[in-house]
Amino acid sequence: MEIILFIITALIALASALMVITRKSPIASVLFLVLTFVCIAVLYVMLGAQFIAAMQIIVYAGAIMVLFLFVLMLLNLRGNQGWENISPARIGLGFAAAGLLLLVAVAWLKTAGSMEVAGLDPEMGTVSAFGDVLFQRFLLPFEIASVLLLGAIIGVVAMIKRKPLAELGEDKEGKVS
Amino acid sequence: MTLGPGWYLTLSALLFCIGIAGVLTRRNALIIFMSIELMLNAVNLSFVTFGRYLPDANGQVFVFFIMAVAAAEVAVGLAIIVTIFRHKESVDIDKVNLMKW
């Protein structure tokens, strides 16, 4: 039963991932990427990681993909974004490189196939168990991540401003004097 | 046939390779960016799989941190793309050759 659910979810995830890189319209790509993320969230639940599955939906399928859609609609892209002006050599070499990497990965998986499998620990993915690990062993990285996010916000605002920050300061001084 | 770690890891490898193919073939910067997100998610799936089968709670915490870094990365990356679009009126990466020579 579980294996049927896995196969269906995995096939949807793979098909929509292929759609992401082959669609002409970036909007369609974003929507297929959301579908891929939802499928991965289903797999997280099957792996007993409920909290991570919720984070996947809220952060990835929610926040990050909305950001993508927002920028896409802001840019109002025109012109050819599709396959027709990509050279066949580029497509062939790109997929060949990806295929070679897949070959290496599968070969490694075969040698690593003798992994010892433990039973499912239903407590591991709950918010309380997750919080125990996060706020005890990983407290410092957690705080550093918050500084990283703050830095990203400030960096984005500085980058998007039309006028350089120095010019903006001069303007203010000019008005005062 | 039972569902083991190999199934999840194989799916993860496939998703990662689809992401690689997207990065190497597409020219639209936004779609390249989406392919990078796909690769990050494939790696997250590997982390959760190893965390579930070893079993080790650290795997899920790592996924949490990857999500935080990915959120920061997306914000900065999209800001760069918007800035490039303002200069070039295009998000085609072949036209962005400012830093070549």
mmCIF file of C-alpha atoms in Angstrom:
data_model
loop_
_atom_site.group_PDB
_atom_site.id
_atom_site.type_symbol
_atom_site.label_atom_id
_atom_site.label_comp_id
_atom_site.label_asym_id
_atom_site.label_seq_id
_atom_site.Cartn_x
_atom_site.Cartn_y
_atom_site.Cartn_z
ATOM 1 C CA MET A 1 0.000 0.000 0.000
ATOM 2 C CA GLU A 2 2.735 2.398 1.029
ATOM 3 C CA ILE A 3 4.782 1.470 -2.011
ATOM 4 C CA ILE A 4 1.894 2.269 -4.384
ATOM 5 C CA LEU A 5 1.525 5.707 -2.799
ATOM 6 C CA PHE A 6 5.276 6.240 -3.146
ATOM 7 C CA ILE A 7 5.327 5.272 -6.824
ATOM 8 C CA ILE A 8 2.364 7.517 -7.689
ATOM 9 C CA THR A 9 3.840 10.477 -5.807
ATOM 10 C CA ALA A 10 7.310 9.926 -7.260
ATOM 11 C CA LEU A 11 5.977 9.744 -10.810
ATOM 12 C CA ILE A 12 4.000 12.978 -10.386
ATOM 13 C CA ALA A 13 7.082 14.643 -8.887
ATOM 14 C CA LEU A 14 9.344 13.517 -11.755
ATOM 15 C CA ALA A 15 6.829 14.456 -14.457
ATOM 16 C CA SER A 16 6.258 17.913 -13.043
ATOM 17 C CA ALA A 17 10.014 18.423 -12.524
ATOM 18 C CA LEU A 18 10.532 17.652 -16.218
ATOM 19 C CA MET A 19 7.728 20.098 -17.038
ATOM 20 C CA VAL A 20 9.548 22.785 -15.023
ATOM 21 C CA ILE A 21 12.599 22.661 -17.288
ATOM 22 C CA THR A 22 10.761 22.134 -20.591
ATOM 23 C CA ARG A 23 7.832 24.609 -20.476
ATOM 24 C CA LYS A 24 8.085 27.717 -22.585
ATOM 25 C CA SER A 25 6.236 30.022 -20.213
ATOM 26 C CA PRO A 26 7.986 30.718 -16.882
ATOM 27 C CA ILE A 27 4.572 30.973 -15.172
ATOM 28 C CA ALA A 28 3.826 27.340 -16.105
ATOM 29 C CA SER A 29 7.266 26.380 -14.765
ATOM 30 C CA VAL A 30 6.531 28.010 -11.416
ATOM 31 C CA LEU A 31 3.179 26.215 -11.103
ATOM 32 C CA PHE A 32 4.737 22.834 -11.954
ATOM 33 C CA LEU A 33 7.487 23.515 -9.430
ATOM 34 C CA VAL A 34 4.799 24.064 -6.774
ATOM 35 C CA LEU A 35 3.338 20.663 -7.713
ATOM 36 C CA THR A 36 6.786 19.062 -7.333
ATOM 37 C CA PHE A 37 7.180 20.641 -3.896
ATOM 38 C CA VAL A 38 3.763 19.359 -2.778
ATOM 39 C CA CYS A 39 4.739 15.832 -3.895
ATOM 40 C CA ILE A 40 7.999 16.092 -1.927
ATOM 41 C CA ALA A 41 5.963 17.197 1.115
ATOM 42 C CA VAL A 42 3.869 14.026 0.755
ATOM 43 C CA LEU A 43 7.093 11.989 0.758
ATOM 44 C CA TYR A 44 8.234 13.815 3.908
ATOM 45 C CA VAL A 45 5.029 12.748 5.659
ATOM 46 C CA MET A 46 5.656 9.161 4.531
ATOM 47 C CA LEU A 47 9.157 9.429 6.031
ATOM 48 C CA GLY A 48 7.675 10.568 9.359
ATOM 49 C CA ALA A 49 8.854 14.186 9.120
ATOM 50 C CA GLN A 50 5.552 15.998 9.669
ATOM 51 C CA PHE A 51 7.056 19.297 10.767
ATOM 52 C CA ILE A 52 9.390 19.448 7.776
ATOM 53 C CA ALA A 53 6.446 18.645 5.491
ATOM 54 C CA ALA A 54 4.509 21.587 6.927
ATOM 55 C CA MET A 55 7.571 23.819 6.494
ATOM 56 C CA GLN A 56 7.908 22.622 2.910
ATOM 57 C CA ILE A 57 4.351 23.715 2.102
ATOM 58 C CA ILE A 58 4.515 26.998 4.032
ATOM 59 C CA VAL A 59 8.027 28.156 3.132
ATOM 60 C CA TYR A 60 8.668 26.631 -0.299
ATOM 61 C CA ALA A 61 5.266 26.203 -1.937
ATOM 62 C CA GLY A 62 3.986 29.304 -0.151
ATOM 63 C CA ALA A 63 6.559 32.020 0.382
ATOM 64 C CA ILE A 64 9.339 31.259 -2.098
ATOM 65 C CA MET A 65 7.085 30.409 -5.034
ATOM 66 C CA VAL A 66 4.912 33.490 -4.413
ATOM 67 C CA LEU A 67 8.124 35.523 -4.563
ATOM 68 C CA PHE A 68 8.935 33.913 -7.927
ATOM 69 C CA LEU A 69 5.452 34.628 -9.308
ATOM 70 C CA PHE A 70 5.630 38.180 -8.008
ATOM 71 C CA VAL A 71 8.923 38.856 -9.791
ATOM 72 C CA LEU A 72 7.684 37.177 -12.982
ATOM 73 C CA MET A 73 4.631 39.419 -13.113
ATOM 74 C CA LEU A 74 6.729 42.445 -12.177
ATOM 75 C CA LEU A 75 9.181 41.852 -15.038
ATOM 76 C CA ASN A 76 6.501 41.345 -17.705
ATOM 77 C CA LEU A 77 8.782 39.235 -19.912
ATOM 78 C CA ARG A 78 8.437 39.511 -23.658
ATOM 79 C CA GLY A 79 10.061 37.686 -26.514
ATOM 80 C CA ASN A 80 11.299 34.159 -26.990
ATOM 81 C CA GLN A 81 12.090 32.342 -23.783
ATOM 82 C CA GLY A 82 11.504 28.844 -25.158
ATOM 83 C CA TRP A 83 13.563 26.112 -26.710
ATOM 84 C CA GLU A 84 13.641 27.413 -30.278
ATOM 85 C CA ASN A 85 16.695 29.654 -29.874
ATOM 86 C CA ILE A 86 18.650 27.252 -27.712
ATOM 87 C CA SER A 87 21.162 25.342 -29.798
ATOM 88 C CA PRO A 88 20.645 21.558 -30.043
ATOM 89 C CA ALA A 89 24.256 21.074 -28.963
ATOM 90 C CA ARG A 90 23.502 22.846 -25.718
ATOM 91 C CA ILE A 91 20.436 20.693 -25.048
ATOM 92 C CA GLY A 92 22.290 17.503 -25.955
ATOM 93 C CA LEU A 93 25.355 18.282 -23.864
ATOM 94 C CA GLY A 94 23.264 19.488 -20.911
ATOM 95 C CA PHE A 95 21.204 16.327 -20.780
ATOM 96 C CA ALA A 96 24.296 14.161 -21.382
ATOM 97 C CA ALA A 97 26.043 15.755 -18.404
ATOM 98 C CA ALA A 98 22.978 15.234 -16.213
ATOM 99 C CA GLY A 99 22.699 11.624 -17.415
ATOM 100 C CA LEU A 100 26.345 10.919 -16.596
ATOM 101 C CA LEU A 101 25.861 12.283 -13.099
ATOM 102 C CA LEU A 102 22.771 10.097 -12.703
ATOM 103 C CA LEU A 103 24.844 7.083 -13.785
ATOM 104 C CA VAL A 104 27.419 7.830 -11.082
ATOM 105 C CA ALA A 105 24.678 8.322 -8.478
ATOM 106 C CA VAL A 106 22.961 5.038 -9.340
ATOM 107 C CA ALA A 107 26.286 3.164 -9.309
ATOM 108 C CA TRP A 108 26.982 4.581 -5.869
ATOM 109 C CA LEU A 109 23.489 3.643 -4.675
ATOM 110 C CA LYS A 110 24.119 0.046 -5.699
ATOM 111 C CA THR A 111 27.306 -0.188 -3.668
ATOM 112 C CA ALA A 112 25.593 1.541 -0.738
ATOM 113 C CA GLY A 113 22.564 -0.751 -0.933
ATOM 114 C CA SER A 114 23.513 -2.687 2.183
ATOM 115 C CA MET A 115 22.515 0.157 4.522
ATOM 116 C CA GLU A 116 21.120 -1.005 7.859
ATOM 117 C CA VAL A 117 17.464 -0.036 8.008
ATOM 118 C CA ALA A 118 15.967 1.023 11.335
ATOM 119 C CA GLY A 119 12.257 1.001 12.155
ATOM 120 C CA LEU A 120 10.209 4.194 11.943
ATOM 121 C CA ASP A 121 10.431 6.298 15.091
ATOM 122 C CA PRO A 122 7.032 8.072 15.145
ATOM 123 C CA GLU A 123 8.258 10.617 17.712
ATOM 124 C CA MET A 124 11.163 11.917 15.633
ATOM 125 C CA GLY A 125 9.328 14.257 13.266
ATOM 126 C CA THR A 126 7.030 15.900 15.820
ATOM 127 C CA VAL A 127 7.420 19.582 16.644
ATOM 128 C CA SER A 128 8.510 18.894 20.239
ATOM 129 C CA ALA A 129 11.202 16.373 19.293
ATOM 130 C CA PHE A 130 12.385 18.636 16.476
ATOM 131 C CA GLY A 131 12.477 21.659 18.787
ATOM 132 C CA ASP A 132 14.489 19.734 21.380
ATOM 133 C CA VAL A 133 17.279 19.115 18.883
ATOM 134 C CA LEU A 134 17.042 22.552 17.252
ATOM 135 C CA PHE A 135 17.188 24.602 20.445
ATOM 136 C CA GLN A 136 19.760 22.515 22.289
ATOM 137 C CA ARG A 137 22.378 21.187 19.920
ATOM 138 C CA PHE A 138 21.788 23.718 17.107
ATOM 139 C CA LEU A 139 21.037 26.888 19.078
ATOM 140 C CA LEU A 140 24.035 28.856 17.765
ATOM 141 C CA PRO A 141 23.449 27.953 14.078
ATOM 142 C CA PHE A 142 19.794 28.914 14.594
ATOM 143 C CA GLU A 143 20.766 32.396 15.777
ATOM 144 C CA ILE A 144 23.290 32.745 12.958
ATOM 145 C CA ALA A 145 20.536 31.838 10.461
ATOM 146 C CA SER A 146 18.428 34.708 11.777
ATOM 147 C CA VAL A 147 21.361 37.104 11.239
ATOM 148 C CA LEU A 148 21.745 35.696 7.719
ATOM 149 C CA LEU A 149 18.084 36.422 6.941
ATOM 150 C CA LEU A 150 18.425 39.968 8.303
ATOM 151 C CA GLY A 151 21.506 40.485 6.142
ATOM 152 C CA ALA A 152 19.631 39.193 3.094
ATOM 153 C CA ILE A 153 16.738 41.609 3.703
ATOM 154 C CA ILE A 154 19.076 44.602 4.034
ATOM 155 C CA GLY A 155 21.074 43.519 0.987
ATOM 156 C CA VAL A 156 17.955 43.174 -1.162
ATOM 157 C CA VAL A 157 16.617 46.588 -0.172
ATOM 158 C CA ALA A 158 19.999 48.203 -0.900
ATOM 159 C CA MET A 159 20.220 46.447 -4.282
ATOM 160 C CA ILE A 160 16.705 47.268 -5.443
ATOM 161 C CA LYS A 161 16.849 50.979 -4.586
ATOM 162 C CA ARG A 162 16.918 52.969 -7.818
ATOM 163 C CA LYS A 163 19.266 55.620 -6.455
ATOM 164 C CA PRO A 164 22.538 54.624 -4.784
ATOM 165 C CA LEU A 165 22.397 55.052 -1.011
ATOM 166 C CA ALA A 166 25.134 57.731 -1.023
ATOM 167 C CA GLU A 167 23.147 59.895 -3.455
ATOM 168 C CA LEU A 168 20.055 59.542 -1.294
ATOM 169 C CA GLY A 169 21.956 60.907 1.699
ATOM 170 C CA GLU A 170 23.186 63.912 -0.308
ATOM 171 C CA ASP A 171 19.627 64.697 -1.375
ATOM 172 C CA LYS A 172 18.467 64.829 2.209
ATOM 173 C CA GLU A 173 21.319 67.119 3.169
ATOM 174 C CA GLY A 174 20.555 69.333 0.196
ATOM 175 C CA LYS A 175 16.934 69.742 1.307
ATOM 176 C CA VAL A 176 17.963 70.683 4.818
ATOM 177 C CA SER A 177 20.461 73.353 3.779
ATOM 178 C CA MET B 1 8.972 -5.626 -2.253
ATOM 179 C CA THR B 2 9.328 -3.204 0.627
ATOM 180 C CA LEU B 3 9.892 0.506 0.560
ATOM 181 C CA GLY B 4 13.522 1.104 1.546
ATOM 182 C CA PRO B 5 15.931 4.046 1.528
ATOM 183 C CA GLY B 6 17.086 3.154 -1.981
ATOM 184 C CA TRP B 7 13.735 4.184 -3.478
ATOM 185 C CA TYR B 8 13.832 7.638 -1.948
ATOM 186 C CA LEU B 9 17.521 8.138 -2.755
ATOM 187 C CA THR B 10 16.971 7.136 -6.380
ATOM 188 C CA LEU B 11 14.107 9.620 -6.683
ATOM 189 C CA SER B 12 16.316 12.249 -5.097
ATOM 190 C CA ALA B 13 19.126 11.544 -7.599
ATOM 191 C CA LEU B 14 16.659 11.770 -10.512
ATOM 192 C CA LEU B 15 15.250 15.096 -9.312
ATOM 193 C CA PHE B 16 18.783 16.451 -8.827
ATOM 194 C CA CYS B 17 19.765 15.453 -12.370
ATOM 195 C CA ILE B 18 16.634 17.061 -13.817
ATOM 196 C CA GLY B 19 17.681 20.230 -11.990
ATOM 197 C CA ILE B 20 21.204 19.974 -13.470
ATOM 198 C CA ALA B 21 19.785 19.540 -16.967
ATOM 199 C CA GLY B 22 17.637 22.636 -16.442
ATOM 200 C CA VAL B 23 20.580 24.744 -15.297
ATOM 201 C CA LEU B 24 22.759 23.628 -18.208
ATOM 202 C CA THR B 25 20.220 23.964 -21.017
ATOM 203 C CA ARG B 26 17.863 26.861 -20.301
ATOM 204 C CA ARG B 27 18.775 30.494 -20.955
ATOM 205 C CA ASN B 28 16.063 32.192 -18.932
ATOM 206 C CA ALA B 29 17.650 33.198 -15.617
ATOM 207 C CA LEU B 30 14.400 32.627 -13.713
ATOM 208 C CA ILE B 31 14.062 29.035 -14.903
ATOM 209 C CA ILE B 32 17.725 28.382 -14.056
ATOM 210 C CA PHE B 33 16.930 29.682 -10.592
ATOM 211 C CA MET B 34 13.932 27.354 -10.300
ATOM 212 C CA SER B 35 16.144 24.419 -11.323
ATOM 213 C CA ILE B 36 18.507 25.315 -8.482
ATOM 214 C CA GLU B 37 15.539 25.217 -6.084
ATOM 215 C CA LEU B 38 14.690 21.782 -7.470
ATOM 216 C CA MET B 39 18.239 20.573 -6.761
ATOM 217 C CA LEU B 40 18.074 21.933 -3.202
ATOM 218 C CA ASN B 41 14.839 20.046 -2.665
ATOM 219 C CA ALA B 42 16.313 16.821 -4.011
ATOM 220 C CA VAL B 43 19.122 17.115 -1.466
ATOM 221 C CA ASN B 44 16.588 17.846 1.300
ATOM 222 C CA LEU B 45 14.789 14.630 0.400
ATOM 223 C CA SER B 46 18.075 12.731 0.807
ATOM 224 C CA PHE B 47 18.653 14.341 4.212
ATOM 225 C CA VAL B 48 15.190 13.388 5.481
ATOM 226 C CA THR B 49 15.580 9.856 4.102
ATOM 227 C CA PHE B 50 18.897 9.287 5.858
ATOM 228 C CA GLY B 51 17.499 10.863 9.030
ATOM 229 C CA ARG B 52 14.543 8.504 8.943
ATOM 230 C CA TYR B 53 16.465 5.284 8.273
ATOM 231 C CA LEU B 54 19.630 5.757 10.350
ATOM 232 C CA PRO B 55 17.685 7.044 12.544
ATOM 233 C CA ASP B 56 19.062 10.461 13.408
ATOM 234 C CA ALA B 57 17.092 13.632 14.198
ATOM 235 C CA ASN B 58 19.921 15.852 12.893
ATOM 236 C CA GLY B 59 18.868 15.217 9.287
ATOM 237 C CA GLN B 60 15.628 17.137 9.705
ATOM 238 C CA VAL B 61 17.376 20.050 11.428
ATOM 239 C CA PHE B 62 19.735 20.308 8.475
ATOM 240 C CA VAL B 63 16.742 20.485 6.130
ATOM 241 C CA PHE B 64 15.386 23.309 8.268
ATOM 242 C CA PHE B 65 18.622 25.270 7.869
ATOM 243 C CA ILE B 66 18.759 24.591 4.134
ATOM 244 C CA MET B 67 15.247 26.057 3.863
ATOM 245 C CA ALA B 68 16.319 29.196 5.756
ATOM 246 C CA VAL B 69 19.387 29.658 3.535
ATOM 247 C CA ALA B 70 17.310 28.970 0.409
ATOM 248 C CA ALA B 71 14.837 31.686 1.400
ATOM 249 C CA ALA B 72 17.674 34.203 1.780
ATOM 250 C CA GLU B 73 19.247 33.031 -1.472
ATOM 251 C CA VAL B 74 15.987 33.383 -3.420
ATOM 252 C CA ALA B 75 15.442 36.920 -2.141
ATOM 253 C CA VAL B 76 18.963 38.040 -3.085
ATOM 254 C CA GLY B 77 18.958 36.158 -6.401
ATOM 255 C CA LEU B 78 15.630 37.579 -7.532
ATOM 256 C CA ALA B 79 16.817 41.063 -6.576
ATOM 257 C CA ILE B 80 19.887 40.556 -8.792
ATOM 258 C CA ILE B 81 17.664 39.340 -11.656
ATOM 259 C CA VAL B 82 15.374 42.385 -11.297
ATOM 260 C CA THR B 83 18.412 44.683 -11.324
ATOM 261 C CA ILE B 84 19.804 42.976 -14.442
ATOM 262 C CA PHE B 85 16.407 43.275 -16.106
ATOM 263 C CA ARG B 86 16.380 47.022 -15.441
ATOM 264 C CA HIS B 87 19.736 47.391 -17.193
ATOM 265 C CA LYS B 88 19.324 44.934 -20.061
ATOM 266 C CA GLU B 89 15.525 44.638 -20.523
ATOM 267 C CA SER B 90 16.082 40.875 -20.616
ATOM 268 C CA VAL B 91 16.728 37.940 -18.301
ATOM 269 C CA ASP B 92 18.608 35.945 -20.938
ATOM 270 C CA ILE B 93 21.858 34.833 -19.323
ATOM 271 C CA ASP B 94 23.706 34.856 -22.667
ATOM 272 C CA LYS B 95 23.188 38.620 -22.835
ATOM 273 C CA VAL B 96 24.635 39.177 -19.376
ATOM 274 C CA ASN B 97 28.322 39.306 -20.242
ATOM 275 C CA LEU B 98 29.279 42.273 -18.056
ATOM 276 C CA MET B 99 31.768 40.263 -15.998
ATOM 277 C CA LYS B 100 33.402 38.454 -18.949
ATOM 278 C CA TRP B 101 36.745 40.235 -19.524
#
